[in-house]
Each structure stands twice: as C-alpha cells, then as structure tokens.
PDB file of C-alpha atoms in Angstrom:
ATOM      1  CA  MET A   6     264.781 109.980 177.467  1.00 84.00           C
ATOM      2  CA  GLY A   7     267.433 107.830 175.390  1.00 89.00           C
ATOM      3  CA  GLU A   8     269.883 110.143 173.563  1.00 93.00           C
ATOM      4  CA  HIS A   9     268.378 113.307 174.941  1.00 95.00           C
ATOM      5  CA  ALA A  10     268.984 112.425 178.733  1.00 93.00           C
ATOM      6  CA  HIS A  11     271.929 114.834 178.849  1.00 95.00           C
ATOM      7  CA  LYS A  12     270.351 117.706 177.031  1.00 96.00           C
ATOM      8  CA  ARG A  13     269.593 121.121 178.513  1.00 97.00           C
ATOM      9  CA  TYR A  14     265.971 122.198 178.426  1.00 97.00           C
ATOM     10  CA  VAL A  15     264.786 125.887 178.952  1.00 97.00           C
ATOM     11  CA  LEU A  16     261.354 126.003 180.203  1.00 96.00           C
ATOM     12  CA  ASP A  17     260.212 129.536 179.794  1.00 96.00           C
ATOM     13  CA  PRO A  18     256.836 130.740 181.369  1.00 95.00           C
ATOM     14  CA  THR A  19     256.491 133.802 179.187  1.00 95.00           C
ATOM     15  CA  ASP A  20     254.052 135.685 181.789  1.00 94.00           C
ATOM     16  CA  LEU A  21     256.701 135.345 184.588  1.00 94.00           C
ATOM     17  CA  PRO A  22     260.209 137.166 184.923  1.00 95.00           C
ATOM     18  CA  PHE A  23     262.210 133.945 185.077  1.00 96.00           C
ATOM     19  CA  ALA A  24     263.140 130.779 183.226  1.00 96.00           C
ATOM     20  CA  ILE A  25     263.818 127.260 184.440  1.00 95.00           C
ATOM     21  CA  LEU A  26     266.882 125.342 183.098  1.00 97.00           C
ATOM     22  CA  LEU A  27     266.403 121.448 183.491  1.00 95.00           C
ATOM     23  CA  GLU A  28     269.132 119.060 183.052  1.00 96.00           C
ATOM     24  CA  PRO A  29     268.092 115.575 183.495  1.00 94.00           C
ATOM     25  CA  ASN A  30     271.703 114.250 183.654  1.00 91.00           C
ATOM     26  CA  GLY A  31     270.692 110.585 182.805  1.00 86.00           C
ATOM     27  CA  GLY A  32     268.580 110.347 186.087  1.00 85.00           C
ATOM     28  CA  ALA A  33     270.376 112.812 188.357  1.00 92.00           C
ATOM     29  CA  PRO A  34     268.382 116.066 187.423  1.00 91.00           C
ATOM     30  CA  LYS A  35     269.271 119.406 188.111  1.00 95.00           C
ATOM     31  CA  VAL A  36     267.062 122.331 188.188  1.00 94.00           C
ATOM     32  CA  HIS A  37     268.107 126.031 187.962  1.00 95.00           C
ATOM     33  CA  VAL A  38     265.842 128.899 188.244  1.00 95.00           C
ATOM     34  CA  THR A  39     267.156 132.318 186.808  1.00 94.00           C
ATOM     35  CA  ARG A  40     266.220 135.855 185.873  1.00 93.00           C
ATOM     36  CA  ARG A  41     269.117 135.896 183.329  1.00 83.00           C
ATOM     37  CA  ALA A  42     268.844 134.742 179.764  1.00 86.00           C
ATOM     38  CA  VAL A  43     269.673 131.060 179.661  1.00 92.00           C
ATOM     39  CA  THR A  44     270.344 128.892 176.672  1.00 93.00           C
ATOM     40  CA  GLY A  45     269.842 125.160 176.158  1.00 96.00           C
ATOM     41  CA  ASP A  46     269.317 122.512 173.558  1.00 97.00           C
ATOM     42  CA  ALA A  47     265.537 123.144 173.608  1.00 97.00           C
ATOM     43  CA  ARG A  48     263.475 126.016 174.629  1.00 97.00           C
ATOM     44  CA  ILE A  49     259.770 125.385 175.466  1.00 96.00           C
ATOM     45  CA  ALA A  50     258.015 128.702 176.182  1.00 96.00           C
ATOM     46  CA  GLY A  51     254.302 129.521 176.835  1.00 96.00           C
ATOM     47  CA  SER A  52     252.198 130.897 179.670  1.00 95.00           C
ATOM     48  CA  LEU A  53     252.664 129.309 183.060  1.00 92.00           C
ATOM     49  CA  ALA A  54     249.101 128.044 182.864  1.00 92.00           C
ATOM     50  CA  ALA A  55     249.782 126.344 179.429  1.00 94.00           C
ATOM     51  CA  LEU A  56     252.887 124.761 180.784  1.00 93.00           C
ATOM     52  CA  LEU A  57     251.517 123.519 184.157  1.00 92.00           C
ATOM     53  CA  GLY A  58     248.416 122.280 182.216  1.00 91.00           C
ATOM     54  CA  MET A  59     250.681 120.229 179.866  1.00 90.00           C
ATOM     55  CA  VAL A  60     252.773 118.835 182.811  1.00 89.00           C
ATOM     56  CA  HIS A  61     249.459 117.574 184.490  1.00 88.00           C
ATOM     57  CA  GLY A  62     247.747 116.115 181.291  1.00 86.00           C
ATOM     58  CA  ALA A  63     245.046 118.733 181.462  1.00 88.00           C
ATOM     59  CA  TYR A  64     246.139 120.068 178.082  1.00 88.00           C
ATOM     60  CA  ASP A  65     247.312 118.482 174.859  1.00 88.00           C
ATOM     61  CA  GLY A  66     250.910 119.706 174.021  1.00 86.00           C
ATOM     62  CA  ASP A  67     250.338 119.171 170.353  1.00 88.00           C
ATOM     63  CA  ALA A  68     247.045 121.483 170.426  1.00 91.00           C
ATOM     64  CA  LEU A  69     248.938 124.075 172.447  1.00 91.00           C
ATOM     65  CA  PHE A  70     251.734 123.999 169.812  1.00 89.00           C
ATOM     66  CA  PHE A  71     249.529 124.321 166.846  1.00 92.00           C
ATOM     67  CA  SER A  72     247.427 127.162 168.416  1.00 94.00           C
ATOM     68  CA  ARG A  73     250.626 128.921 169.059  1.00 93.00           C
ATOM     69  CA  ASP A  74     250.167 128.992 172.885  1.00 93.00           C
ATOM     70  CA  LEU A  75     253.239 126.942 173.262  1.00 94.00           C
ATOM     71  CA  MET A  76     256.574 127.603 171.201  1.00 96.00           C
ATOM     72  CA  VAL A  77     259.277 125.028 170.879  1.00 95.00           C
ATOM     73  CA  GLU A  78     262.800 126.186 169.780  1.00 96.00           C
ATOM     74  CA  GLY A  79     266.025 124.302 169.068  1.00 97.00           C
ATOM     75  CA  ASP A  80     266.132 120.561 169.247  1.00 97.00           C
ATOM     76  CA  THR A  81     262.430 119.470 168.826  1.00 94.00           C
ATOM     77  CA  GLY A  82     263.407 115.908 169.054  1.00 95.00           C
ATOM     78  CA  ALA A  83     264.741 116.552 172.555  1.00 96.00           C
ATOM     79  CA  ALA A  84     261.791 118.676 173.390  1.00 95.00           C
ATOM     80  CA  LEU A  85     259.524 115.876 172.292  1.00 93.00           C
ATOM     81  CA  ALA A  86     261.532 113.311 174.432  1.00 94.00           C
ATOM     82  CA  LEU A  87     261.140 115.571 177.508  1.00 92.00           C
ATOM     83  CA  ARG A  88     257.414 115.738 176.682  1.00 90.00           C
ATOM     84  CA  ASN A  89     256.895 112.045 176.370  1.00 91.00           C
ATOM     85  CA  ALA A  90     258.910 111.549 179.670  1.00 90.00           C
ATOM     86  CA  VAL A  91     256.589 113.988 181.553  1.00 87.00           C
ATOM     87  CA  ASP A  92     253.538 112.345 180.105  1.00 87.00           C
ATOM     88  CA  ASP A  93     254.774 108.840 181.145  1.00 89.00           C
ATOM     89  CA  ALA A  94     255.743 110.180 184.687  1.00 85.00           C
ATOM     90  CA  GLU A  95     252.220 111.333 185.172  1.00 87.00           C
ATOM     91  CA  LEU A  96     253.397 114.115 187.432  1.00 84.00           C
ATOM     92  CA  ASP A  97     251.043 115.864 190.040  1.00 87.00           C
ATOM     93  CA  LEU A  98     253.137 118.861 191.378  1.00 86.00           C
ATOM     94  CA  SER A  99     250.674 119.426 194.081  1.00 87.00           C
ATOM     95  CA  GLN A 100     250.824 116.036 195.409  1.00 88.00           C
ATOM     96  CA  GLU A 101     254.585 116.220 195.288  1.00 89.00           C
ATOM     97  CA  ALA A 102     254.650 119.312 197.212  1.00 88.00           C
ATOM     98  CA  ALA A 103     252.216 118.003 199.782  1.00 88.00           C
ATOM     99  CA  ARG A 104     254.267 114.736 200.076  1.00 89.00           C
ATOM    100  CA  LEU A 105     257.315 116.789 200.976  1.00 90.00           C
ATOM    101  CA  SER A 106     255.616 118.980 203.311  1.00 90.00           C
ATOM    102  CA  GLY A 107     254.944 116.344 206.186  1.00 90.00           C
ATOM    103  CA  PRO A 108     252.162 117.507 208.641  1.00 91.00           C
ATOM    104  CA  LEU A 109     251.331 120.360 206.551  1.00 91.00           C
ATOM    105  CA  ALA A 110     250.251 118.008 203.586  1.00 91.00           C
ATOM    106  CA  ARG A 111     246.577 118.334 204.095  1.00 91.00           C
ATOM    107  CA  PRO A 112     246.258 122.222 204.632  1.00 91.00           C
ATOM    108  CA  LEU A 113     248.699 122.511 201.531  1.00 91.00           C
ATOM    109  CA  GLN A 114     246.366 120.405 199.347  1.00 90.00           C
ATOM    110  CA  LYS A 115     243.381 122.521 200.279  1.00 92.00           C
ATOM    111  CA  ILE A 116     245.326 125.602 199.259  1.00 92.00           C
ATOM    112  CA  PHE A 117     246.208 124.029 195.954  1.00 89.00           C
ATOM    113  CA  ALA A 118     242.854 123.065 195.327  1.00 89.00           C
ATOM    114  CA  LEU A 119     241.535 126.663 196.154  1.00 92.00           C
ATOM    115  CA  ALA A 120     244.223 128.303 193.951  1.00 91.00           C
ATOM    116  CA  GLU A 121     243.355 125.951 191.219  1.00 89.00           C
ATOM    117  CA  GLN A 122     239.654 126.671 191.438  1.00 90.00           C
ATOM    118  CA  ARG A 123     240.197 130.385 191.668  1.00 92.00           C
ATOM    119  CA  THR A 124     242.764 130.886 188.944  1.00 88.00           C
ATOM    120  CA  GLY A 125     241.949 128.141 186.545  1.00 85.00           C
ATOM    121  CA  VAL A 126     245.532 127.086 186.220  1.00 87.00           C
ATOM    122  CA  SER A 127     246.044 123.400 186.631  1.00 88.00           C
ATOM    123  CA  LEU A 128     247.974 122.601 189.799  1.00 87.00           C
ATOM    124  CA  SER A 129     247.247 118.947 189.864  1.00 87.00           C
ATOM    125  CA  ARG A 130     246.478 116.170 187.575  1.00 85.00           C
ATOM    126  CA  PRO A 131     242.900 115.765 186.510  1.00 82.00           C
ATOM    127  CA  GLU A 132     240.904 112.980 188.298  1.00 74.00           C
ATOM    128  CA  GLU A 133     240.580 109.983 186.035  1.00 57.00           C
ATOM    129  CA  THR A 134     237.089 108.890 185.215  1.00 43.00           C
ATOM    130  CA  THR A 135     235.872 105.552 184.126  1.00 45.00           C
ATOM    131  CA  ALA A 136     233.525 105.463 181.090  1.00 51.00           C
ATOM    132  CA  TRP A 137     230.970 102.749 181.581  1.00 47.00           C
TER     133      TRP A 137
END
C-alpha cells in the first residue's frame, strides 16, 4: 500500500447500522466496528452486497463506482491503494472463517454456500474457470 499503509479507511455498508474502521498500520492491521460516526482518510460506502462482491472479485469496483452503487470520499488515492491491495490478496472471507473454525470448518462452508445461494451476496471468491 506504499504511502497509504498508515491511513485510516472507513468501510460503510449503507444498508447496515454500523461502519468498519480499517487501519492497516503498515502490516499490523486493526479493525474496529462501531455504531458511532467514524472518520478516516478515505470512506468507501455501498451496500453490503456491493462491498463483499468487490472484496471477492465478483464485482468490478470501477463499474460499481460509475453506476453509483459505491461511493468513495476523501483520499481517493488511498482508497485505490486499498482496493489494489485487496485485489492482490485474493481474499475469500468464507474460507478464512472456515480456516479459523477448526472442526466446524466443513459445516460452516456449507452454511456460507447456502447463504450465498439464497441471498445472492458474494460470501466467497468465485471459482476460476479455465477457457480452452
């Protein structure tokens, strides 16, 4: 994240009653969830579905921004650095949660898959397909 590694990022799922403050701290990240108004260097706001879809690579961040499904305020360079870092990390939140859940991993993965199917919200990274 270069010069933006110590910025404060507000992730604001507009359809939920809380915001997430992300502080990368140069590799020692801190995450705070709060119901109070929180400020940061950059604010990225959109529906939970849009934010999770972007994290998992199911939705294009530029398309979400230009369709106004995603709003970026403050330091747009910092927001872009965060987006690039998330893209490079190829995060899969359902796999991360399953990895941390020990013997509950398999049932948890099934719950995530069912929830994703029922809600249409991207809870995992789409499977890569190889074009021949």
